[in-house]
mmCIF file of C-alpha atoms in Angstrom:
data_model
loop_
_atom_site.group_PDB
_atom_site.id
_atom_site.type_symbol
_atom_site.label_atom_id
_atom_site.label_comp_id
_atom_site.label_asym_id
_atom_site.label_seq_id
_atom_site.Cartn_x
_atom_site.Cartn_y
_atom_site.Cartn_z
ATOM 1 C CA MET Q 143 -10.326 20.530 33.472
ATOM 2 C CA GLY Q 144 -13.716 21.936 32.524
ATOM 3 C CA LYS Q 145 -14.723 25.508 31.930
ATOM 4 C CA ILE Q 146 -16.803 27.943 33.936
ATOM 5 C CA LEU Q 147 -19.695 29.649 32.171
ATOM 6 C CA LEU Q 148 -21.485 32.713 33.492
ATOM 7 C CA LEU Q 149 -25.050 33.578 32.476
ATOM 8 C CA GLY Q 150 -25.987 37.092 33.488
ATOM 9 C CA ASP Q 151 -26.207 40.788 32.787
ATOM 10 C CA LYS Q 152 -23.822 42.678 30.500
ATOM 11 C CA TYR Q 153 -21.823 44.230 33.356
ATOM 12 C CA THR Q 154 -21.223 40.990 35.301
ATOM 13 C CA VAL Q 155 -20.385 38.998 32.167
ATOM 14 C CA SER Q 156 -17.846 41.670 31.170
ATOM 15 C CA LEU Q 157 -16.178 41.499 34.585
ATOM 16 C CA PHE Q 158 -15.913 37.711 34.483
ATOM 17 C CA LYS Q 159 -14.529 37.780 30.952
ATOM 18 C CA LEU Q 160 -11.664 39.942 32.235
ATOM 19 C CA VAL Q 161 -10.486 36.975 34.307
ATOM 20 C CA GLY Q 162 -10.931 34.489 31.472
ATOM 21 C CA THR Q 163 -14.375 33.088 32.247
ATOM 22 C CA GLU Q 164 -16.702 32.342 29.370
ATOM 23 C CA GLY Q 165 -19.941 34.297 29.635
ATOM 24 C CA GLU Q 166 -23.201 34.955 27.899
ATOM 25 C CA VAL Q 167 -25.438 37.973 28.345
ATOM 26 C CA ILE Q 168 -29.054 36.991 28.900
ATOM 27 C CA GLU Q 169 -31.697 39.662 29.210
ATOM 28 C CA ASP Q 170 -34.812 37.472 29.393
ATOM 29 C CA PRO Q 171 -34.837 35.127 32.425
ATOM 30 C CA TYR Q 172 -37.490 32.966 30.776
ATOM 31 C CA VAL Q 173 -34.938 31.568 28.298
ATOM 32 C CA LEU Q 174 -32.778 30.163 31.115
ATOM 33 C CA GLU Q 175 -34.389 26.723 31.083
ATOM 34 C CA SER Q 176 -33.702 26.197 27.379
ATOM 35 C CA LYS Q 177 -30.214 27.677 27.777
ATOM 36 C CA ILE Q 178 -29.420 25.202 30.594
ATOM 37 C CA LYS Q 179 -30.606 22.299 28.438
ATOM 38 C CA GLU Q 180 -28.340 23.562 25.662
ATOM 39 C CA ILE Q 181 -25.376 23.833 28.064
ATOM 40 C CA ASN Q 182 -25.986 20.291 29.358
ATOM 41 C CA LYS Q 183 -25.068 19.010 25.892
ATOM 42 C CA ARG Q 184 -21.601 20.562 26.185
ATOM 43 C CA GLN Q 185 -19.032 18.280 27.776
ATOM 44 C CA ASP Q 186 -16.489 21.063 28.366
ATOM 45 C CA ILE Q 187 -18.530 22.989 30.997
ATOM 46 C CA ASP Q 188 -18.160 21.937 34.660
ATOM 47 C CA LEU Q 189 -19.629 24.977 36.427
ATOM 48 C CA VAL Q 190 -22.422 27.349 35.424
ATOM 49 C CA LEU Q 191 -22.883 30.576 37.362
ATOM 50 C CA ILE Q 192 -26.205 32.394 37.060
ATOM 51 C CA THR Q 193 -26.678 35.883 38.443
ATOM 52 C CA LYS Q 194 -29.329 36.161 41.142
ATOM 53 C CA ASP Q 195 -31.341 38.876 39.417
ATOM 54 C CA LEU Q 196 -31.674 36.643 36.349
ATOM 55 C CA TYR Q 197 -32.520 33.533 38.384
ATOM 56 C CA ASP Q 198 -35.068 34.971 40.845
ATOM 57 C CA PRO Q 199 -37.980 35.495 38.403
ATOM 58 C CA VAL Q 200 -37.828 31.841 37.304
ATOM 59 C CA ARG Q 201 -36.635 30.269 40.568
ATOM 60 C CA GLU Q 202 -39.555 27.856 40.978
ATOM 61 C CA LYS Q 203 -39.302 26.629 37.409
ATOM 62 C CA LEU Q 204 -35.534 26.037 37.567
ATOM 63 C CA GLU Q 205 -35.096 24.596 41.060
ATOM 64 C CA SER Q 206 -36.025 21.070 40.002
ATOM 65 C CA VAL Q 207 -33.848 21.260 36.888
ATOM 66 C CA ILE Q 208 -30.841 22.477 38.868
ATOM 67 C CA SER Q 209 -31.220 20.182 41.865
ATOM 68 C CA ASN Q 210 -31.529 17.021 39.732
ATOM 69 C CA GLN Q 211 -28.279 17.337 37.837
ATOM 70 C CA THR Q 212 -24.695 16.840 38.898
ATOM 71 C CA LYS Q 213 -22.777 18.081 35.870
ATOM 72 C CA PRO Q 214 -22.437 20.834 35.186
ATOM 73 C CA LEU Q 215 -22.819 22.177 38.691
ATOM 74 C CA ILE Q 216 -25.116 25.194 38.557
ATOM 75 C CA THR Q 217 -25.025 27.846 41.233
ATOM 76 C CA VAL Q 218 -26.492 31.304 41.696
ATOM 77 C CA ILE Q 219 -24.235 34.245 42.482
ATOM 78 C CA PRO Q 220 -25.083 37.821 43.447
ATOM 79 C CA SER Q 221 -24.696 40.525 40.862
ATOM 80 C CA PRO Q 222 -24.108 44.236 41.415
ATOM 81 C CA TYR Q 223 -27.872 44.690 41.034
ATOM 82 C CA SER Q 224 -29.004 42.123 43.609
ATOM 83 C CA GLU Q 225 -28.936 41.957 47.371
ATOM 84 C CA ALA Q 226 -26.072 39.785 48.543
ATOM 85 C CA GLN Q 227 -26.819 36.957 50.955
ATOM 86 C CA PRO Q 228 -24.352 34.658 52.706
ATOM 87 C CA MET Q 229 -23.362 31.626 50.659
ATOM 88 C CA ASP Q 230 -23.531 28.150 52.158
ATOM 89 C CA VAL Q 231 -20.099 27.013 51.008
ATOM 90 C CA LYS Q 232 -20.354 23.627 52.739
ATOM 91 C CA LYS Q 233 -23.577 22.869 50.875
ATOM 92 C CA MET Q 234 -21.993 23.913 47.573
ATOM 93 C CA ILE Q 235 -18.957 21.680 48.144
ATOM 94 C CA LEU Q 236 -21.085 18.679 49.136
ATOM 95 C CA ARG Q 237 -23.274 19.180 46.076
ATOM 96 C CA ALA Q 238 -20.202 19.429 43.838
ATOM 97 C CA LEU Q 239 -18.972 16.128 45.259
ATOM 98 C CA GLY Q 240 -22.345 14.503 44.620
ATOM 99 C CA PHE Q 241 -23.590 14.373 48.231
ATOM 100 C CA GLY Q 242 -26.178 17.139 48.131
#
C-alpha cells in the first residue's frame, strides 16, 4: 500500500504528521510544479494532497499536470487559511479508478 504525502503550510503539515501522514512544508507555490515532478519519480506515493491556499496561485499552470496523470493521485484540500468548498467525492473516486 502506498503512502500519502501532504504539501502545504506548516500548521496543516504538522496536523497531518500527527496521524502518520508524510508531509512537506512549502512556502512558495511556484515550486509546486518541480516538486510534483520530483514526487512522480517516487514509487511509494499513491496520493498527494495539496492545500488550497498553496495551489490557488498556480492553478492554471498545474491543472494540466494534475489532470494528465493517474499515479500518484493529486487532490487539493482546504487548509485552515482557505475557504472550504464542497468536495465532489464521486469525481475523486472515478479519477482514482482511472475513469476521470
